[in-house]
XYZ file of C-alpha atoms in Angstrom:
620
model
C -72.734 0.699 -17.551
C -71.927 3.310 -14.868
C -73.122 3.528 -11.283
C -75.113 0.766 -9.618
C -78.590 1.595 -10.907
C -78.229 -0.648 -13.960
C -77.401 -3.750 -11.922
C -80.784 -5.196 -10.967
C -81.082 -8.583 -9.314
C -82.585 -11.073 -11.818
C -86.197 -11.957 -11.055
C -85.342 -15.581 -10.231
C -83.064 -14.410 -7.406
C -85.082 -11.515 -6.003
C -85.292 -11.640 -2.239
C -82.398 -14.101 -2.026
C -79.791 -11.493 -1.076
C -79.702 -8.788 1.583
C -79.176 -5.160 0.422
C -75.590 -5.259 1.712
C -74.909 -8.491 -0.176
C -76.357 -6.987 -3.345
C -74.111 -3.932 -3.023
C -71.058 -6.102 -2.447
C -71.911 -8.180 -5.512
C -72.331 -5.030 -7.592
C -68.964 -3.700 -6.483
C -67.322 -7.057 -7.136
C -68.777 -7.222 -10.631
C -67.702 -3.659 -11.433
C -64.190 -4.350 -10.131
C -63.878 -7.377 -12.435
C -65.517 -5.564 -15.353
C -62.449 -3.373 -15.876
C -63.635 -1.556 -19.008
C -67.179 -1.069 -17.708
C -68.953 -2.618 -20.716
C -71.165 -4.892 -18.613
C -69.232 -8.081 -19.432
C -66.344 -9.919 -17.778
C -64.091 -11.488 -20.388
C -60.964 -13.651 -20.134
C -58.600 -10.667 -20.442
C -60.279 -8.821 -17.582
C -60.255 -11.967 -15.450
C -56.528 -12.361 -16.157
C -55.826 -8.810 -14.930
C -57.616 -9.584 -11.658
C -55.659 -12.811 -11.203
C -52.404 -11.013 -11.985
C -53.130 -8.521 -9.207
C -53.825 -11.405 -6.844
C -50.477 -12.975 -7.736
C -52.098 -15.897 -9.566
C -50.715 -17.146 -12.886
C -53.104 -19.279 -14.942
C -53.058 -20.523 -18.521
C -55.292 -19.258 -21.299
C -57.140 -22.598 -21.265
C -57.843 -22.262 -17.552
C -59.218 -18.760 -18.057
C -61.523 -20.023 -20.810
C -62.772 -22.839 -18.573
C -63.416 -20.450 -15.689
C -65.544 -18.261 -17.929
C -67.335 -21.265 -19.478
C -68.388 -22.592 -16.055
C -70.514 -19.493 -15.527
C -71.299 -18.454 -19.135
C -74.777 -19.893 -19.651
C -75.497 -18.124 -22.964
C -72.223 -19.226 -24.589
C -70.920 -15.804 -25.650
C -67.541 -16.314 -23.869
C -68.185 -13.562 -21.325
C -69.937 -13.299 -17.950
C -72.844 -10.882 -17.667
C -74.412 -9.535 -14.482
C -77.280 -12.059 -14.402
C -74.810 -14.955 -14.820
C -72.638 -13.506 -12.071
C -75.664 -13.351 -9.735
C -76.535 -16.972 -10.479
C -72.972 -18.030 -9.751
C -72.991 -16.246 -6.393
C -76.409 -17.711 -5.556
C -75.231 -21.230 -6.345
C -72.059 -20.829 -4.292
C -73.969 -19.484 -1.306
C -76.469 -22.313 -1.463
C -73.957 -25.125 -2.007
C -74.978 -25.769 -5.598
C -71.499 -25.522 -7.064
C -68.066 -24.070 -6.481
C -67.222 -22.319 -9.752
C -63.530 -21.418 -10.027
C -64.512 -17.842 -10.863
C -66.446 -17.680 -7.599
C -63.325 -18.643 -5.685
C -61.457 -15.807 -7.355
C -64.228 -13.399 -6.313
C -63.921 -14.574 -2.704
C -60.162 -14.138 -2.717
C -60.356 -10.728 -4.366
C -62.832 -9.537 -1.734
C -59.998 -9.352 0.822
C -57.991 -7.018 -1.385
C -60.531 -5.445 -3.674
C -59.458 -4.373 -7.189
C -60.912 -1.209 -8.662
C -60.324 0.600 -11.903
C -58.190 3.694 -11.705
C -56.966 6.393 -14.092
C -55.929 5.098 -17.496
C -57.515 1.699 -16.901
C -54.954 0.725 -14.255
C -56.132 -1.433 -11.383
C -55.518 -0.578 -7.763
C -56.197 -2.268 -4.464
C -57.411 -1.041 -1.149
C -56.900 -2.506 2.294
C -59.845 -4.429 3.681
C -58.390 -3.822 7.163
C -58.453 -0.048 6.695
C -61.963 -0.162 5.280
C -63.115 -2.088 8.359
C -61.252 0.242 10.736
C -62.654 3.426 9.199
C -66.153 1.942 9.242
C -65.801 1.165 12.948
C -64.476 4.681 13.620
C -67.445 6.235 11.839
C -69.808 4.035 13.830
C -68.119 5.162 17.058
C -68.116 8.878 16.175
C -71.360 9.322 14.252
C -73.457 6.366 15.347
C -75.856 8.563 17.354
C -76.287 11.319 14.758
C -80.041 11.481 13.991
C -79.407 12.525 10.377
C -77.502 9.263 9.815
C -79.882 6.949 11.659
C -80.946 5.238 8.415
C -77.421 3.922 7.805
C -75.953 3.456 11.276
C -74.378 1.349 12.548
C -72.700 0.079 9.389
C -71.669 -3.551 9.055
C -67.903 -3.382 9.541
C -67.249 -6.441 7.367
C -69.404 -5.216 4.472
C -68.873 -2.536 1.824
C -71.581 -0.369 3.419
C -69.199 2.522 4.096
C -68.930 3.289 0.372
C -72.690 3.443 -0.070
C -73.057 5.499 3.112
C -70.667 8.123 1.750
C -72.287 8.512 -1.679
C -74.549 11.415 -0.685
C -71.785 13.402 1.059
C -73.721 13.803 4.309
C -71.490 11.515 6.365
C -68.311 13.085 4.984
C -69.491 16.576 5.941
C -70.423 15.394 9.432
C -66.964 13.871 9.852
C -65.292 17.075 8.668
C -67.136 18.980 11.386
C -65.743 16.534 13.938
C -62.249 17.199 12.588
C -62.796 20.942 12.823
C -65.993 22.292 14.305
C -67.925 24.712 12.128
C -66.181 23.842 8.857
C -69.563 22.956 7.346
C -72.719 24.926 8.068
C -75.271 22.131 8.284
C -78.004 24.475 7.090
C -76.380 24.209 3.660
C -76.558 20.406 3.655
C -79.147 18.345 1.836
C -80.418 15.755 4.305
C -83.273 13.987 2.519
C -83.149 10.188 2.515
C -83.607 9.901 -1.236
C -81.476 12.662 -2.731
C -81.232 13.294 -6.443
C -77.898 13.600 -8.219
C -77.890 17.408 -7.958
C -78.378 17.306 -4.183
C -75.686 14.664 -3.767
C -73.322 16.712 -5.934
C -73.892 19.783 -3.759
C -73.054 17.835 -0.611
C -69.981 16.271 -2.174
C -68.730 19.638 -3.464
C -69.154 20.996 0.044
C -67.288 18.026 1.523
C -64.387 18.329 -0.939
C -63.965 22.085 -0.535
C -64.423 22.016 3.242
C -61.821 19.228 3.415
C -59.390 21.428 1.492
C -60.078 24.287 3.897
C -58.910 22.215 6.875
C -55.712 20.977 5.224
C -56.655 17.862 3.248
C -54.861 17.396 -0.048
C -57.681 16.325 -2.333
C -56.097 15.111 -5.566
C -58.137 14.119 -8.616
C -61.316 13.679 -6.592
C -64.602 15.022 -7.909
C -68.168 14.878 -6.664
C -69.024 12.233 -9.261
C -66.254 9.939 -7.992
C -67.602 10.097 -4.445
C -71.208 9.649 -5.574
C -70.119 6.546 -7.435
C -68.430 5.339 -4.250
C -65.000 4.678 -5.760
C -63.275 2.792 -2.925
C -59.740 4.125 -3.370
C -60.908 7.748 -3.426
C -63.444 7.389 -0.613
C -60.965 5.671 1.709
C -58.219 8.149 0.819
C -60.419 11.118 1.726
C -61.765 9.407 4.847
C -58.247 8.753 6.111
C -57.143 12.339 5.631
C -60.155 13.651 7.551
C -59.819 11.039 10.308
C -56.098 11.777 10.654
C -56.796 15.499 11.032
C -59.556 14.747 13.520
C -57.199 12.675 15.662
C -54.092 14.877 15.399
C -55.522 18.413 15.403
C -54.915 18.909 19.137
C -51.338 17.598 19.061
C -49.815 21.060 19.208
C -48.104 23.421 21.641
C -51.196 25.603 21.793
C -53.446 22.748 22.921
C -50.823 20.834 24.895
C -48.058 23.100 26.275
C -46.667 20.050 28.110
C -45.094 19.108 24.772
C -42.150 21.308 25.797
C -40.921 18.183 27.588
C -40.105 16.743 24.168
C -37.542 19.421 23.333
C -34.115 18.002 22.607
C -30.779 19.542 23.533
C -30.131 22.783 21.682
C -33.729 23.134 20.447
C -36.118 26.018 20.982
C -39.901 26.189 20.963
C -39.852 27.220 17.305
C -38.325 23.851 16.474
C -41.351 22.063 17.926
C -43.730 24.238 15.920
C -42.142 23.006 12.710
C -42.774 19.355 13.504
C -45.747 17.554 12.009
C -48.182 15.864 14.420
C -46.746 12.505 13.289
C -43.216 13.560 14.243
C -44.438 14.883 17.589
C -46.184 11.559 18.279
C -42.965 9.650 17.630
C -41.067 11.960 19.994
C -43.801 11.550 22.605
C -43.677 7.767 22.260
C -39.886 7.724 22.625
C -40.041 10.133 25.572
C -42.090 7.580 27.500
C -39.871 4.716 26.384
C -36.850 6.614 27.690
C -38.606 7.489 30.955
C -39.323 3.798 31.478
C -35.645 2.945 31.193
C -36.193 0.871 28.050
C -33.579 0.833 25.317
C -36.298 0.451 22.666
C -37.147 3.373 20.380
C -39.709 3.786 17.583
C -38.786 5.417 14.293
C -42.001 4.594 12.409
C -45.608 3.523 12.896
C -45.071 0.207 11.134
C -42.428 -2.451 11.738
C -41.214 -0.981 15.057
C -44.615 -1.680 16.624
C -45.308 -5.178 15.295
C -44.280 -7.068 18.450
C -46.373 -4.747 20.735
C -43.504 -4.406 23.239
C -43.210 -0.640 22.762
C -46.986 -0.226 23.054
C -46.927 -2.252 26.251
C -44.236 -0.038 27.790
C -46.000 3.155 26.665
C -49.330 2.199 28.227
C -47.671 0.977 31.420
C -45.927 4.355 31.742
C -49.156 6.292 31.172
C -51.724 4.320 33.146
C -49.742 1.680 35.075
C -51.770 -1.112 33.455
C -48.925 -3.627 33.578
C -46.881 -5.120 30.763
C -48.577 -7.554 28.415
C -46.149 -10.382 29.156
C -45.441 -13.428 27.023
C -47.396 -14.775 24.076
C -47.431 -14.624 20.318
C -47.556 -11.230 18.630
C -51.315 -11.366 17.968
C -52.079 -12.241 21.602
C -49.877 -9.415 22.858
C -51.481 -6.965 20.411
C -54.935 -7.945 21.692
C -53.803 -7.269 25.267
C -52.415 -3.868 24.272
C -55.722 -2.898 22.672
C -57.625 -4.129 25.739
C -55.372 -2.035 28.003
C -55.933 1.023 25.839
C -59.681 0.461 25.879
C -59.456 0.170 29.666
C -58.029 3.690 29.897
C -60.870 5.059 27.762
C -59.508 4.785 24.219
C -62.296 4.012 21.737
C -59.932 2.277 19.338
C -60.627 1.061 15.829
C -57.395 -0.877 15.392
C -57.403 -4.689 15.463
C -54.623 -7.058 16.678
C -53.767 -8.058 13.105
C -53.305 -4.396 12.158
C -50.551 -4.095 14.769
C -48.942 -7.394 13.830
C -48.963 -6.433 10.142
C -47.473 -3.015 10.921
C -50.282 -0.982 9.326
C -48.846 2.538 9.497
C -52.122 4.427 9.137
C -53.982 2.489 11.788
C -51.025 2.525 14.191
C -50.724 6.296 13.754
C -54.432 6.650 14.493
C -54.130 4.407 17.562
C -51.159 6.391 18.921
C -53.083 9.639 18.434
C -56.084 8.202 20.273
C -53.877 7.207 23.202
C -52.262 10.677 23.271
C -55.657 12.418 23.149
C -56.998 10.260 25.986
C -53.967 10.639 28.248
C -50.655 12.045 27.043
C -48.943 11.143 30.310
C -47.022 14.432 30.151
C -46.980 16.433 33.375
C -45.246 19.713 34.074
C -45.772 22.372 36.733
C -46.722 25.970 35.975
C -43.413 27.049 37.474
C -41.533 24.826 35.024
C -43.631 26.091 32.103
C -42.724 29.645 33.076
C -39.139 28.900 32.053
C -40.248 28.763 28.409
C -40.878 31.876 26.314
C -44.391 31.149 25.063
C -45.021 34.870 24.658
C -42.350 34.976 21.990
C -44.287 32.451 19.939
C -47.445 34.585 19.765
C -49.549 31.423 19.787
C -52.687 33.488 20.186
C -51.569 36.289 17.914
C -49.698 36.496 14.611
C -48.436 32.919 14.798
C -51.953 31.583 14.757
C -54.005 34.320 13.145
C -56.804 33.501 10.761
C -54.633 34.727 7.910
C -51.725 32.477 8.825
C -53.968 29.440 9.026
C -55.896 30.247 5.846
C -52.699 30.763 3.856
C -51.271 27.530 5.245
C -54.394 25.602 4.242
C -54.361 27.231 0.803
C -50.748 26.193 0.162
C -51.523 22.637 1.253
C -54.540 22.556 -1.079
C -52.241 23.169 -4.065
C -51.018 19.570 -3.786
C -47.390 20.484 -4.438
C -45.346 17.307 -4.464
C -43.270 16.867 -1.326
C -44.655 19.995 0.343
C -46.959 20.175 3.358
C -46.893 23.235 5.592
C -47.210 22.723 9.355
C -45.856 26.114 10.437
C -46.164 28.855 7.814
C -43.298 31.021 9.014
C -40.913 28.249 10.028
C -41.487 26.139 6.923
C -40.967 29.058 4.527
C -37.856 30.521 6.106
C -35.311 28.562 4.003
C -36.868 29.851 0.762
C -37.423 26.430 -0.834
C -41.127 26.110 0.022
C -42.018 29.627 -1.076
C -40.226 29.041 -4.394
C -42.260 25.859 -4.894
C -45.444 27.845 -4.331
C -44.304 30.497 -6.807
C -43.604 27.833 -9.424
C -47.084 26.392 -8.859
C -48.727 29.794 -9.251
C -46.652 30.741 -12.308
C -45.229 27.519 -13.777
C -41.681 27.828 -15.081
C -40.812 31.052 -13.282
C -38.257 29.332 -10.991
C -34.890 28.337 -12.441
C -34.276 25.438 -10.090
C -30.553 25.304 -10.840
C -30.262 28.565 -8.915
C -31.936 27.130 -5.801
C -30.166 25.569 -2.823
C -32.559 22.652 -2.298
C -31.038 21.657 1.047
C -29.547 24.859 2.460
C -27.121 23.947 5.208
C -26.499 27.414 6.584
C -28.137 30.812 6.884
C -26.192 32.209 3.943
C -27.734 29.608 1.620
C -31.191 30.179 3.101
C -30.942 33.934 2.592
C -29.744 33.319 -0.974
C -32.919 31.343 -1.678
C -35.087 33.989 -0.032
C -33.419 36.777 -2.045
C -34.228 34.825 -5.203
C -37.865 34.554 -4.067
C -38.002 38.334 -3.602
C -36.511 38.844 -7.081
C -39.183 36.599 -8.629
C -41.935 38.338 -6.648
C -40.839 41.628 -8.193
C -40.914 40.002 -11.656
C -44.536 39.038 -10.891
C -45.105 42.745 -10.104
C -45.936 42.156 -6.464
C -45.679 44.997 -3.973
C -42.324 44.315 -2.319
C -41.449 47.694 -0.804
C -38.839 47.337 1.942
C -38.908 43.525 1.773
C -35.670 41.562 1.451
C -34.732 37.914 1.580
C -33.492 38.324 5.134
C -37.048 39.210 6.238
C -38.315 35.824 5.034
C -35.342 33.991 6.526
C -35.869 35.758 9.871
C -39.591 34.832 9.848
C -40.935 38.389 9.639
C -44.570 37.411 9.999
C -46.223 40.525 8.611
C -44.057 40.574 5.489
C -44.415 36.827 4.846
C -48.204 37.090 5.151
C -48.103 39.923 2.608
C -46.159 37.838 0.071
C -48.363 34.770 0.466
C -51.491 36.882 0.143
C -50.245 38.214 -3.195
C -49.439 34.673 -4.367
C -52.881 33.464 -3.344
C -54.521 36.383 -5.121
C -52.466 35.852 -8.295
C -53.315 32.147 -8.328
C -57.045 32.891 -8.169
C -56.816 35.676 -10.737
C -54.844 33.407 -13.079
C -57.609 30.817 -12.955
C -60.252 33.486 -13.506
C -58.314 35.013 -16.400
C -58.142 31.678 -18.242
C -61.947 31.481 -18.093
C -62.621 35.006 -19.388
C -61.997 36.510 -22.854
C -58.583 38.007 -23.541
C -55.279 37.354 -21.827
C -55.044 40.453 -19.604
C -55.152 39.716 -15.888
C -58.588 40.385 -14.432
C -58.607 43.465 -12.181
C -60.490 44.174 -8.957
C -62.907 46.588 -10.636
C -63.961 43.922 -13.112
C -64.702 41.500 -10.274
C -66.844 44.097 -8.505
C -68.698 44.943 -11.727
C -69.372 41.281 -12.432
C -70.767 40.755 -8.941
C -73.039 43.810 -9.068
C -74.329 42.978 -12.551
C -74.921 39.358 -11.587
C -77.002 40.324 -8.551
C -78.890 42.997 -10.502
C -79.821 40.523 -13.256
C -81.314 38.220 -10.635
C -83.706 40.985 -9.546
C -82.024 41.786 -6.219
C -81.312 45.367 -5.143
C -78.102 44.880 -3.146
C -74.751 46.121 -4.482
C -71.260 47.068 -3.300
C -68.942 49.987 -4.107
C -65.720 48.109 -3.364
C -64.394 45.267 -1.236
C -64.284 47.561 1.804
C -67.987 48.327 1.576
C -69.385 48.194 5.112
C -72.623 46.593 3.859
C -70.674 43.385 3.169
C -70.618 42.689 6.917
C -74.270 41.601 6.839
C -73.496 38.747 4.443
C -76.673 39.524 2.489
C -74.922 40.675 -0.697
C -72.729 37.591 -0.808
C -75.749 35.337 -0.381
C -77.601 37.279 -3.084
C -74.577 36.743 -5.304
C -74.575 32.994 -4.614
C -78.285 32.837 -5.344
C -77.838 34.744 -8.598
C -75.311 32.143 -9.780
C -77.331 29.122 -8.627
C -80.775 29.883 -7.131
C -81.245 26.312 -5.880
C -78.175 26.564 -3.662
C -79.620 29.150 -1.251
C -82.577 28.560 1.049
C -84.194 32.007 1.510
C -85.678 30.877 4.833
C -82.167 30.592 6.281
C -81.004 34.077 5.240
C -81.465 36.847 7.814
C -81.482 40.613 7.291
C -77.977 40.762 8.749
C -78.953 43.107 11.581
C -76.784 42.555 14.631
C -73.635 40.484 15.207
C -75.371 37.107 15.507
C -77.317 37.499 12.252
C -74.200 38.709 10.481
C -72.168 35.733 11.632
C -74.923 33.271 10.730
C -75.210 34.714 7.219
C -71.436 34.641 6.796
C -71.214 30.989 7.862
C -74.017 30.051 5.527
C -72.521 31.991 2.591
C -69.196 30.157 2.864
C -70.819 26.714 2.889
C -73.196 27.651 0.068
C -70.269 28.825 -2.077
C -68.404 25.588 -1.389
C -71.364 23.391 -2.249
C -71.674 25.271 -5.538
C -68.100 24.214 -6.280
C -66.182 27.357 -5.271
C -62.937 26.622 -3.427
C -62.940 29.501 -0.939
C -60.493 30.142 1.894
C -61.817 32.523 4.524
C -63.631 32.520 7.855
C -67.059 33.946 8.760
C -65.254 36.569 10.852
C -63.424 37.778 7.739
C -66.798 38.612 6.179
C -68.281 40.220 9.297
C -65.144 42.327 9.783
C -65.049 43.077 6.018
C -61.493 41.894 5.453
C -61.273 43.185 1.917
C -58.545 40.784 0.779
C -60.550 37.740 1.820
C -63.847 39.050 0.453
C -62.145 39.714 -2.891
C -60.995 36.094 -2.989
C -64.494 34.872 -2.162
C -66.108 36.832 -5.001
C -63.356 35.990 -7.514
C -63.657 32.289 -6.683
C -67.410 32.470 -7.100
C -66.983 34.085 -10.536
C -64.566 31.307 -11.537
C -67.078 28.763 -10.302
C -69.906 30.331 -12.303
C -67.810 30.236 -15.490
C -66.985 26.571 -14.908
C -70.496 25.418 -14.084
């Protein structure tokens, strides 16, 4: 029995439960019914109790089942489960199984890959629900589900159609999802939900989320572990996206002795937050320092000092840890922080929620002040923050690498993170598995000689892959030659896409550009449209019309003709380009480019768009 549709409330209990209660009961039953056959047996009950740390005898398990098993088949079916919950709620019995359900509700068990059971944090579920209420509570498209009951399981049901996820992604990075491509009906069918979820997954990848083993069907089903995992990644990006030198040049105050601005660029937002926290602790004269977002914050003392430094709200004083945590949250709220953390989350040392809270404080008031004269002492021009260091290409390639889900690798600064050769070799091994002989690699290069050695090896492998490597040496990578690094990563990105496409087409010869163009033209022609392109530099591509015709030829339902313009003029071109990217993503194509790349006819990016769409069509 899959999904929730098969779990109907028995006629004798209709009207006795609220919709939220019914959904919670359904999720509880499915969590206990590990193999999904519609029955809870003694073995499944034992696995739940094991995860709760309870050890009971076989006789006790049998008795627990028998208390609820009215038809005597030694298992508990959905209707029996409903009766048990009804009786418990109405004081007509306290079945032992019901007590287990209550206890499991605080740390819900769900089936994972291979039949393994996993748990998710009730605290995080509540916090994310509150955050969504705060951020999206006034969105008219979500009025039918807002505000969600923080204590309930409503967040999982609210995310099943993908609409809320896409809205949240746009808060994390504006314009990531063209809302014209979204299905917004109240009662969507499975196809419409799948489109929205595909769009959410692929848009999440495009902003740096590492979406592992998550498909549209998983999100439609509302699998708690996967939903919460994706929600956290998006929320974290939303809260930390402005923690950078470009958005907050005052971060130069966090430089340590002997460091340069490049060293700050390499730091993750989490590392910057820790430095920022410790900067204020040091400025206060405190000897305390934080090295993590967990145990170091449990007693709230560091939070108290931080907030006192930033907004002079006074120290929280004496009291137990929970009381002090409540005062810290109240002080933060007083300075304008719309927090979703609770006192217990601080006391327990919840790393995710503490990280989110710190980011909210930073975004509200970093407490960093520096004069323009002092800023002038730093060579921001050398960083090219508004040029090559933050070009669309650099960002797209960085997001693409992160989307590969390479273990232990997340790129914060493309040029800085690749300069020791290790990261680029990991990407090469992902694109062409087995090509790297890891015994030859200095995994922790301590000096420039070792870094250059790694980079020379990367150049050697690139030549083996028949990449264009004219006048490129390992030293260029080590010295962060931006143009040359972008060229190498582009070729890796192209090869990765072509490899996927080649596995889906007949023969084992790598697909060539001409074949991709021919496929696109033939596909559009077969659909009855008259548009075509000569090559990926064709000026007509700037209108976006051909790409939308191509999307429509692959899946006509994905494109709303009323939204498509004739592409005349810059505004129409940009609108078509935005729409085309979101349409491709909702069809299931994982594309990495910006609307400007289409309007400006960046041939490399357009090639990737069309190749990804062909791969998508072969997989559909």
